GROMACS .gro file of C-alpha atoms in nm:
model
  167
    1PHE     CA    1   7.176  10.895  11.992
    2VAL     CA    2   7.332  11.234  12.044
    3VAL     CA    3   7.706  11.174  12.040
    4PRO     CA    4   7.783  11.357  12.369
    5ARG     CA    5   7.536  11.130  12.551
    6ALA     CA    6   7.621  10.807  12.370
    7PRO     CA    7   7.933  10.715  12.571
    8ALA     CA    8   7.737  10.752  12.895
    9THR     CA    9   7.458  10.544  12.743
   10ALA     CA   10   7.713  10.282  12.637
   11GLY     CA   11   7.856  10.275  12.989
   12LEU     CA   12   7.513  10.242  13.149
   13LEU     CA   13   7.411   9.965  12.910
   14ALA     CA   14   7.735   9.782  12.986
   15LEU     CA   15   7.674   9.825  13.358
   16LEU     CA   16   7.327   9.673  13.315
   17VAL     CA   17   7.465   9.376  13.119
   18PHE     CA   18   7.756   9.323  13.358
   19GLY     CA   19   7.542   9.378  13.667
   20ALA     CA   20   7.276   9.133  13.546
   21ALA     CA   21   7.543   8.869  13.488
   22ALA     CA   22   7.696   8.930  13.832
   23TRP     CA   23   7.353   8.913  13.994
   24ARG     CA   24   7.270   8.592  13.806
   25ALA     CA   25   7.604   8.437  13.906
   26ALA     CA   26   7.553   8.530  14.272
   27PRO     CA   27   7.602   8.399  14.531
   28THR     CA   28   7.908   8.237  14.378
   29ARG     CA   29   8.227   8.281  14.570
   30PRO     CA   30   8.554   8.369  14.408
   31GLY     CA   31   8.734   8.079  14.246
   32GLY     CA   32   9.047   8.013  14.047
   33ASP     CA   33   9.303   8.284  14.109
   34GLU     CA   34   9.048   8.533  14.247
   35PRO     CA   35   9.094   8.448  14.615
   36HIS     CA   36   9.470   8.472  14.567
   37TYR     CA   37   9.440   8.829  14.439
   38LEU     CA   38   9.205   8.906  14.728
   39ILE     CA   39   9.440   8.766  14.991
   40VAL     CA   40   9.714   8.996  14.861
   41THR     CA   41   9.461   9.278  14.906
   42GLN     CA   42   9.399   9.163  15.262
   43SER     CA   43   9.770   9.147  15.334
   44MET     CA   44   9.812   9.503  15.211
   45LEU     CA   45   9.512   9.617  15.413
   46LEU     CA   46   9.564   9.426  15.738
   47ASP     CA   47   9.942   9.393  15.757
   48ARG     CA   48  10.053   9.670  15.520
   49ASP     CA   49  10.280   9.426  15.340
   50LEU     CA   50  10.284   9.165  15.062
   51ARG     CA   51  10.375   8.869  15.281
   52ILE     CA   52  10.081   8.630  15.263
   53GLU     CA   53  10.182   8.334  15.479
   54ASN     CA   54  10.035   8.486  15.795
   55ASN     CA   55   9.711   8.571  15.611
   56HIS     CA   56   9.677   8.210  15.502
   57ARG     CA   57   9.762   8.084  15.850
   58ARG     CA   58   9.494   8.307  16.004
   59GLY     CA   59   9.243   8.206  15.736
   60ASP     CA   60   9.169   8.566  15.638
   61TYR     CA   61   9.025   8.434  15.310
   62ARG     CA   62   8.739   8.253  15.487
   63ALA     CA   63   8.525   8.567  15.463
   64TYR     CA   64   8.487   8.507  15.088
   65TYR     CA   65   8.621   8.156  15.018
   66GLY     CA   66   8.495   7.823  15.147
   67GLY     CA   67   8.748   7.558  15.238
   68ASP     CA   68   9.123   7.571  15.269
   69LEU     CA   69   9.331   7.785  15.037
   70ALA     CA   70   9.694   7.698  14.975
   71PRO     CA   71   9.914   7.994  14.881
   72HIS     CA   72  10.009   8.039  14.516
   73VAL     CA   73  10.384   8.070  14.554
   74GLN     CA   74  10.683   7.941  14.361
   75ARG     CA   75  10.938   7.961  14.642
   76ARG     CA   76  11.013   8.166  14.949
   77GLY     CA   77  11.165   8.508  14.900
   78LYS     CA   78  11.526   8.585  14.986
   79ASP     CA   79  11.402   8.701  15.326
   80GLY     CA   80  11.237   8.362  15.387
   81GLU     CA   81  10.886   8.507  15.353
   82VAL     CA   82  10.604   8.381  15.129
   83TYR     CA   83  10.487   8.615  14.852
   84SER     CA   84  10.212   8.546  14.601
   85VAL     CA   85  10.298   8.478  14.239
   86HIS     CA   86  10.016   8.719  14.152
   87ALA     CA   87  10.115   9.079  14.089
   88PRO     CA   88   9.992   9.333  14.345
   89GLY     CA   89   9.850   9.584  14.094
   90LEU     CA   90   9.488   9.467  14.102
   91PRO     CA   91   9.495   9.409  14.480
   92ALA     CA   92   9.620   9.766  14.532
   93LEU     CA   93   9.353   9.906  14.300
   94VAL     CA   94   9.063   9.726  14.470
   95LEU     CA   95   9.194   9.779  14.824
   96PRO     CA   96   8.967  10.079  14.905
   97ALA     CA   97   8.658   9.890  14.781
   98PHE     CA   98   8.759   9.582  14.982
   99ALA     CA   99   8.818   9.795  15.292
  100LEU     CA  100   8.472   9.951  15.259
  101ALA     CA  101   8.262   9.649  15.165
  102GLY     CA  102   8.472   9.333  15.136
  103TYR     CA  103   8.433   9.106  14.837
  104SER     CA  104   8.098   9.266  14.742
  105GLY     CA  105   8.269   9.604  14.728
  106VAL     CA  106   8.536   9.466  14.498
  107VAL     CA  107   8.270   9.321  14.266
  108LEU     CA  108   8.082   9.653  14.253
  109PHE     CA  109   8.403   9.848  14.191
  110LEU     CA  110   8.504   9.614  13.908
  111LEU     CA  111   8.156   9.639  13.753
  112VAL     CA  112   8.177  10.018  13.744
  113LEU     CA  113   8.534  10.014  13.614
  114SER     CA  114   8.442   9.766  13.340
  115ALA     CA  115   8.140   9.976  13.240
  116ALA     CA  116   8.365  10.282  13.221
  117GLY     CA  117   8.596  10.082  12.995
  118ALA     CA  118   8.304   9.995  12.768
  119ALA     CA  119   8.206  10.362  12.749
  120LEU     CA  120   8.565  10.450  12.667
  121ALA     CA  121   8.572  10.186  12.392
  122TRP     CA  122   8.262  10.350  12.236
  123TRP     CA  123   8.424  10.693  12.257
  124ILE     CA  124   8.756  10.580  12.105
  125ALA     CA  125   8.575  10.405  11.820
  126TRP     CA  126   8.370  10.717  11.751
  127LEU     CA  127   8.681  10.939  11.758
  128SER     CA  128   8.855  10.699  11.520
  129THR     CA  129   8.572  10.668  11.269
  130GLY     CA  130   8.334  10.960  11.326
  131ARG     CA  131   8.050  10.712  11.292
  132ALA     CA  132   7.807  10.617  11.567
  133ASP     CA  133   7.722  10.282  11.403
  134ALA     CA  134   8.090  10.185  11.401
  135ALA     CA  135   8.123  10.296  11.763
  136TRP     CA  136   7.826  10.080  11.867
  137PHE     CA  137   7.968   9.785  11.677
  138ALA     CA  138   8.303   9.830  11.853
  139TRP     CA  139   8.126   9.866  12.187
  140ALA     CA  140   7.933   9.542  12.130
  141SER     CA  141   8.253   9.366  12.020
  142VAL     CA  142   8.432   9.442  12.346
  143THR     CA  143   8.134   9.444  12.585
  144LEU     CA  144   7.917   9.147  12.492
  145PRO     CA  145   8.155   8.851  12.457
  146VAL     CA  146   8.101   8.601  12.736
  147THR     CA  147   8.458   8.639  12.860
  148ALA     CA  148   8.422   9.018  12.885
  149VAL     CA  149   8.093   8.984  13.073
  150PHE     CA  150   8.227   8.737  13.329
  151GLN     CA  151   8.558   8.916  13.375
  152SER     CA  152   8.374   9.243  13.437
  153PHE     CA  153   8.293   9.135  13.793
  154SER     CA  154   8.564   8.877  13.862
  155ALA     CA  155   8.872   8.965  14.065
  156TYR     CA  156   9.111   8.914  13.775
  157PRO     CA  157   9.327   9.186  13.620
  158ASP     CA  158   9.205   9.134  13.263
  159ALA     CA  159   8.913   9.377  13.246
  160THR     CA  160   9.102   9.635  13.450
  161GLY     CA  161   9.405   9.595  13.224
  162GLY     CA  162   9.187   9.639  12.917
  163THR     CA  163   9.040   9.958  13.055
  164LEU     CA  164   9.384  10.090  13.142
  165ALA     CA  165   9.510  10.003  12.793
  166LEU     CA  166   9.222  10.196  12.637
  167THR     CA  167   9.299  10.489  12.861
   0.00000   0.00000   0.00000
């Protein structure tokens, strides 16, 4: 591989791996903490705030989550409002994708962001070592673990945080 093209190749390969996993996992709906991050996104988008009680009451989450969803909250804020225990960083980042295409848009955005992170990992490894084989080994080490693959398209802050840390 020519080094200037290798990071792009690494990113495209990661996108294929991550996309195949997301496609294979479809049509799963978000689970665990994912819908809680997404409801914060909806609150920011629909209400322009971080108060989630009204979003839960209206059932805004029903577009991407089956069943009832109790808020993840420790206690009411000093103003008596309910705020999620989940930080608003990821919800703010995925808000444009959610506004354009809902949960599917978020998944696509996270896939692309995770693939960019994989490309960046290749590039950093190459800059550190000057060796393409070491860069590909580093790329495989951060791209191919099962947790990395599944978090590449899940609405959790881990893959995004990893990409930001590399940046």
